Coordinates of C-alpha atoms in Angstrom, one line a residue:
M1 CA 0.0 0.0 0.0
S2 CA 1.1 3.6 -0.6
E3 CA 1.2 6.1 2.2
H4 CA -2.3 7.1 1.2
G5 CA -3.6 3.5 1.4
K6 CA -4.0 3.1 -2.3
T7 CA -2.6 -0.1 -3.9
P8 CA 0.4 0.5 -6.3
V9 CA -0.3 -0.5 -9.9
T10 CA 2.1 -1.3 -12.7
V11 CA 0.7 -0.9 -16.2
L12 CA 2.4 -2.4 -19.2
G13 CA 1.4 -0.8 -22.5
L14 CA 0.5 2.8 -23.2
G15 CA -1.6 2.8 -26.2
A16 CA -4.8 4.8 -26.2
M17 CA -6.5 2.4 -23.8
G18 CA -3.5 1.8 -21.6
S19 CA -3.0 5.5 -21.2
A20 CA -6.6 6.0 -20.3
L21 CA -6.3 3.3 -17.6
V22 CA -3.2 5.0 -16.1
E23 CA -4.9 8.4 -16.0
A24 CA -7.9 6.9 -14.2
L25 CA -5.6 5.3 -11.6
L26 CA -3.7 8.5 -11.1
T27 CA -6.8 10.5 -10.7
A28 CA -7.9 8.1 -7.9
G29 CA -4.6 8.5 -6.2
H30 CA -3.0 5.2 -7.0
P31 CA 0.8 5.2 -7.3
V32 CA 1.4 4.0 -10.9
T33 CA 4.5 2.7 -12.6
V34 CA 4.4 2.4 -16.4
W35 CA 6.4 0.8 -19.1
N36 CA 5.9 1.1 -22.9
R37 CA 8.0 -0.3 -25.7
T38 CA 8.1 3.2 -27.3
A39 CA 9.3 5.3 -24.3
S40 CA 8.1 8.6 -25.7
R41 CA 4.5 7.5 -25.2
A42 CA 5.1 7.7 -21.4
E43 CA 5.7 11.4 -21.4
A44 CA 2.1 12.4 -21.0
V45 CA 1.3 10.2 -18.1
A46 CA 4.7 10.9 -16.5
A47 CA 3.7 14.6 -16.5
K48 CA 0.6 13.6 -14.5
G49 CA 2.6 11.7 -11.9
A50 CA 3.3 8.2 -13.2
S51 CA 6.7 6.7 -12.6
V52 CA 8.3 5.5 -15.8
A53 CA 10.3 2.3 -15.9
S54 CA 12.9 1.8 -18.7
T55 CA 12.5 -2.0 -18.8
V56 CA 9.8 -4.5 -18.0
S57 CA 12.0 -5.9 -15.2
E58 CA 12.2 -2.5 -13.6
A59 CA 8.5 -2.0 -13.9
L60 CA 7.8 -5.4 -12.2
A61 CA 10.3 -4.6 -9.4
A62 CA 8.7 -1.2 -8.7
D63 CA 6.7 -2.5 -5.7
E64 CA 6.4 -6.1 -4.6
N65 CA 2.7 -5.5 -3.7
A66 CA 1.9 -4.0 -7.1
I67 CA -1.0 -5.2 -9.2
V68 CA 0.4 -5.7 -12.8
I69 CA -1.9 -4.8 -15.6
A70 CA -1.1 -5.7 -19.2
C71 CA -2.9 -3.7 -21.9
L72 CA -1.2 -4.5 -25.2
L73 CA -2.1 -5.2 -28.8
D74 CA -2.8 -8.9 -28.6
Y75 CA -1.9 -12.0 -26.5
D76 CA 1.2 -12.6 -28.6
S77 CA 2.4 -9.2 -27.6
V78 CA 1.7 -10.1 -23.9
H79 CA 3.9 -13.1 -24.3
E80 CA 6.6 -11.1 -26.1
V81 CA 6.7 -8.7 -23.2
L82 CA 6.4 -11.2 -20.3
D83 CA 8.1 -14.4 -21.5
P84 CA 11.6 -13.0 -21.0
V85 CA 10.8 -12.0 -17.4
A86 CA 8.5 -14.9 -16.5
A87 CA 10.6 -15.8 -13.5
E88 CA 10.0 -12.3 -12.1
L89 CA 6.2 -12.7 -12.1
K90 CA 6.3 -15.1 -9.1
G91 CA 3.9 -13.8 -6.4
R92 CA 2.5 -11.1 -8.6
Q93 CA -1.2 -10.4 -9.3
L94 CA -1.4 -10.3 -13.1
I95 CA -4.4 -8.7 -14.8
N96 CA -4.6 -9.0 -18.6
L97 CA -6.9 -6.4 -20.2
T98 CA -5.7 -7.2 -23.7
N99 CA -8.5 -8.2 -26.2
G100 CA -8.5 -11.8 -27.0
T101 CA -10.4 -15.1 -27.1
P102 CA -11.5 -17.4 -24.3
G103 CA -9.0 -20.0 -25.4
Q104 CA -6.2 -17.5 -25.3
A105 CA -7.2 -16.4 -21.8
R106 CA -7.2 -19.9 -20.5
E107 CA -3.8 -20.6 -22.0
M108 CA -2.4 -17.3 -20.5
S109 CA -3.9 -18.2 -17.1
A110 CA -2.2 -21.6 -17.1
W111 CA 1.1 -20.0 -18.2
A112 CA 0.9 -17.4 -15.5
E113 CA 0.2 -20.1 -12.8
E114 CA 3.2 -22.1 -14.0
H115 CA 5.3 -19.1 -13.2
G116 CA 3.8 -18.4 -9.8
A117 CA 1.5 -15.5 -10.7
A118 CA -2.2 -15.3 -9.9
Y119 CA -4.2 -14.4 -13.1
L120 CA -7.3 -12.3 -13.8
D121 CA -8.5 -11.7 -17.4
G122 CA -10.6 -8.8 -18.5
G123 CA -12.8 -7.6 -21.3
I124 CA -13.1 -3.9 -21.7
M125 CA -16.5 -2.7 -23.0
A126 CA -15.6 0.9 -23.6
V127 CA -13.5 3.1 -25.8
P128 CA -10.6 5.0 -24.2
P129 CA -12.5 8.3 -23.6
M130 CA -15.2 6.4 -21.6
I131 CA -12.7 5.0 -19.1
G132 CA -13.2 6.5 -15.6
T133 CA -16.8 7.3 -16.4
P134 CA -20.1 5.4 -15.5
A135 CA -20.5 4.6 -19.2
A136 CA -17.5 2.1 -19.1
F137 CA -17.7 -1.4 -17.7
I138 CA -15.3 -4.3 -17.7
F139 CA -15.8 -8.0 -17.5
Y140 CA -13.4 -9.9 -15.3
S141 CA -12.8 -13.7 -14.8
G142 CA -10.1 -15.8 -13.3
S143 CA -8.6 -15.5 -9.8
G144 CA -11.1 -14.3 -7.3
T145 CA -8.2 -13.4 -5.0
V146 CA -6.7 -11.1 -7.6
F147 CA -10.1 -9.5 -8.2
G148 CA -10.6 -8.9 -4.5
R149 CA -7.2 -7.4 -4.0
A150 CA -7.4 -5.2 -7.1
R151 CA -11.0 -4.2 -6.7
T152 CA -10.3 -0.6 -5.5
A153 CA -8.0 0.0 -8.5
L154 CA -10.4 -1.7 -10.9
D155 CA -13.3 0.4 -9.7
T156 CA -11.5 3.5 -11.1
F157 CA -12.0 2.3 -14.7
G158 CA -15.8 2.0 -14.6
G159 CA -18.4 -0.6 -13.7
V160 CA -17.1 -4.1 -12.9
N161 CA -18.7 -7.5 -13.5
Y162 CA -16.9 -10.5 -12.1
L163 CA -18.0 -13.7 -13.9
G164 CA -16.2 -16.4 -12.0
A165 CA -13.1 -18.5 -11.9
D166 CA -12.9 -19.6 -15.5
P167 CA -10.6 -17.0 -17.1
G168 CA -12.3 -17.5 -20.5
L169 CA -15.6 -16.1 -19.4
A170 CA -14.6 -12.4 -19.6
P171 CA -13.4 -12.6 -23.2
L172 CA -16.4 -14.8 -24.1
H173 CA -18.8 -12.1 -22.9
D174 CA -16.7 -9.4 -24.6
I175 CA -16.8 -11.3 -27.9
A176 CA -20.5 -12.1 -27.6
L177 CA -21.4 -8.4 -27.1
L178 CA -19.1 -7.4 -30.0
S179 CA -20.8 -10.0 -32.2
G180 CA -24.2 -8.5 -31.4
M181 CA -22.8 -5.0 -32.1
Y182 CA -21.3 -5.9 -35.4
G183 CA -24.5 -7.7 -36.5
Y184 CA -26.4 -4.5 -35.7
F185 CA -23.8 -2.5 -37.7
V186 CA -24.1 -4.9 -40.7
G187 CA -27.8 -4.2 -41.0
V188 CA -27.4 -0.4 -40.6
I189 CA -24.7 -0.3 -43.2
Q190 CA -26.8 -2.3 -45.7
A191 CA -29.8 -0.1 -45.1
Y192 CA -27.9 3.1 -45.7
A193 CA -26.3 1.6 -48.8
L194 CA -29.8 0.7 -50.2
V195 CA -31.5 4.1 -49.7
G196 CA -28.3 5.9 -50.7
S197 CA -28.5 4.1 -54.1
A198 CA -31.7 6.0 -54.7
G199 CA -30.2 9.4 -53.6
V200 CA -31.8 9.4 -50.2
K201 CA -29.5 11.1 -47.7
A202 CA -28.5 9.0 -44.7
R203 CA -29.5 11.8 -42.3
E204 CA -33.0 11.8 -43.7
F205 CA -33.3 8.0 -43.3
A206 CA -31.7 7.8 -39.9
P207 CA -34.8 8.7 -37.9
L208 CA -36.9 6.0 -39.7
L209 CA -34.2 3.4 -39.1
R210 CA -33.9 4.3 -35.5
G211 CA -37.6 4.0 -34.9
W212 CA -37.8 0.7 -36.7
L213 CA -34.8 -0.8 -34.8
D214 CA -36.2 0.5 -31.5
A215 CA -39.5 -1.2 -32.3
M216 CA -37.7 -4.5 -33.0
G217 CA -35.8 -4.3 -29.7
G218 CA -38.1 -6.8 -28.1
F219 CA -36.5 -9.5 -30.1
L220 CA -33.7 -9.6 -27.5
E221 CA -35.8 -10.6 -24.6
R222 CA -38.2 -12.7 -26.6
S223 CA -35.5 -14.8 -28.3
A224 CA -33.7 -15.2 -25.0
E225 CA -36.8 -16.8 -23.4
Q226 CA -37.2 -19.1 -26.5
I227 CA -33.6 -20.2 -26.3
D228 CA -33.6 -20.9 -22.6
D229 CA -37.0 -22.7 -22.8
G230 CA -36.0 -24.7 -25.9
D231 CA -39.3 -23.6 -27.4
Y232 CA -39.2 -22.0 -30.8
V233 CA -42.8 -22.6 -31.9
T234 CA -45.1 -21.2 -29.2
D235 CA -46.9 -18.0 -30.2
V236 CA -44.8 -17.5 -33.4
V237 CA -46.1 -14.6 -35.4
S238 CA -43.8 -14.8 -38.4
N239 CA -42.4 -18.3 -38.9
I240 CA -39.1 -19.1 -40.5
E241 CA -40.6 -20.8 -43.5
M242 CA -42.3 -17.5 -44.4
Q243 CA -39.3 -15.4 -43.7
A244 CA -37.0 -17.7 -45.7
A245 CA -39.3 -17.4 -48.7
A246 CA -39.3 -13.6 -48.5
Y247 CA -35.6 -13.1 -47.6
P248 CA -34.3 -13.4 -51.2
N249 CA -36.0 -10.1 -51.9
L250 CA -33.3 -8.4 -49.8
A251 CA -30.6 -9.7 -52.0
Q252 CA -32.6 -9.1 -55.2
A253 CA -33.4 -5.5 -54.2
A254 CA -29.7 -4.9 -53.5
K255 CA -28.7 -6.3 -56.9
D256 CA -31.4 -4.2 -58.6
Q257 CA -30.0 -1.1 -56.9
G258 CA -26.4 -2.0 -57.8
I259 CA -25.6 -2.8 -54.2
S260 CA -23.8 -5.9 -52.9
A261 CA -25.8 -8.2 -50.6
E262 CA -22.8 -10.0 -49.2
L263 CA -23.4 -8.7 -45.7
L264 CA -26.8 -10.4 -45.7
T265 CA -26.6 -13.6 -47.7
P266 CA -25.2 -15.9 -44.9
L267 CA -28.5 -15.9 -43.1
Q268 CA -30.4 -17.2 -46.1
S269 CA -28.6 -20.5 -46.2
L270 CA -29.2 -21.1 -42.5
M271 CA -32.9 -20.3 -42.8
D272 CA -33.2 -22.6 -45.8
K273 CA -31.5 -25.5 -44.0
R274 CA -33.7 -25.1 -41.0
V275 CA -36.8 -25.2 -43.1
A276 CA -35.5 -28.2 -45.1
D277 CA -34.9 -30.0 -41.8
G278 CA -38.6 -29.7 -40.9
H279 CA -38.6 -26.7 -38.7
G280 CA -40.5 -24.2 -40.9
A281 CA -43.0 -23.5 -38.1
E282 CA -40.4 -22.2 -35.8
D283 CA -39.4 -18.6 -35.1
L284 CA -36.3 -17.2 -36.8
I285 CA -34.2 -17.7 -33.6
G286 CA -34.3 -21.5 -34.2
V287 CA -31.4 -21.1 -36.6
I288 CA -29.2 -20.9 -33.5
E289 CA -29.4 -24.7 -33.4
L290 CA -27.4 -24.8 -36.6
L291 CA -24.5 -22.8 -35.0
K292 CA -23.9 -25.5 -32.4
K293 CA -21.3 -28.0 -33.1

């Protein structure tokens, strides 16, 4: 602990996100030691009170009670930085806030444990300017001990959501939310491309699109109930056989307007297969069964 009772934190990586994490920690009064491969990137946070280490070893040695946060490009980068100093991680609390997959998180956790470090993985659901505000939240999974010891520091970043001991759960939730986001973006991009082909300004169409998507928002809760209950046929209003028959019109309209339909076509084959397998009376969400291995 520092003289003010705040846990020291070491941060490895000063990209836009790493720098935002450091600034949030400094604002909350945590002593922070930083390291970055490109030393000049440390100048801004150094001016705000961070201590700058010239090597990773120096950063890890800054305080034996320090929480070590890695926020780098990818998991390969984390290994590139930490593999040469693996022996120096013994007894450390390692928190990895680098974007990755559940499998990578589990592998990294096993690697850290082999070298005597307790491991916590995190999935940041925010962009750098949101860090330190109520709009940001981060998923954590892995060592409950690390989560408890680092909680005061982690609270400075935004909302926290601890998912349990499996280190893969944080990136799994992260990737799941991003998958929903990109699916949403795909539809919006296609819609703007279509109306734009007829000279309609995106700004003019945006209120209509917003109203329609808001009206369709109930699909989230409705489909969740259907999945958990394993019931895709009760109270179905628009079954998948009917939707599969009409769906080709989306691609045809795009073609007629000189627009690619490649963002939309994958769903057609899934609907057609579900109907061919005898599930035409189901709701659209039934295609989820085809995604399961």
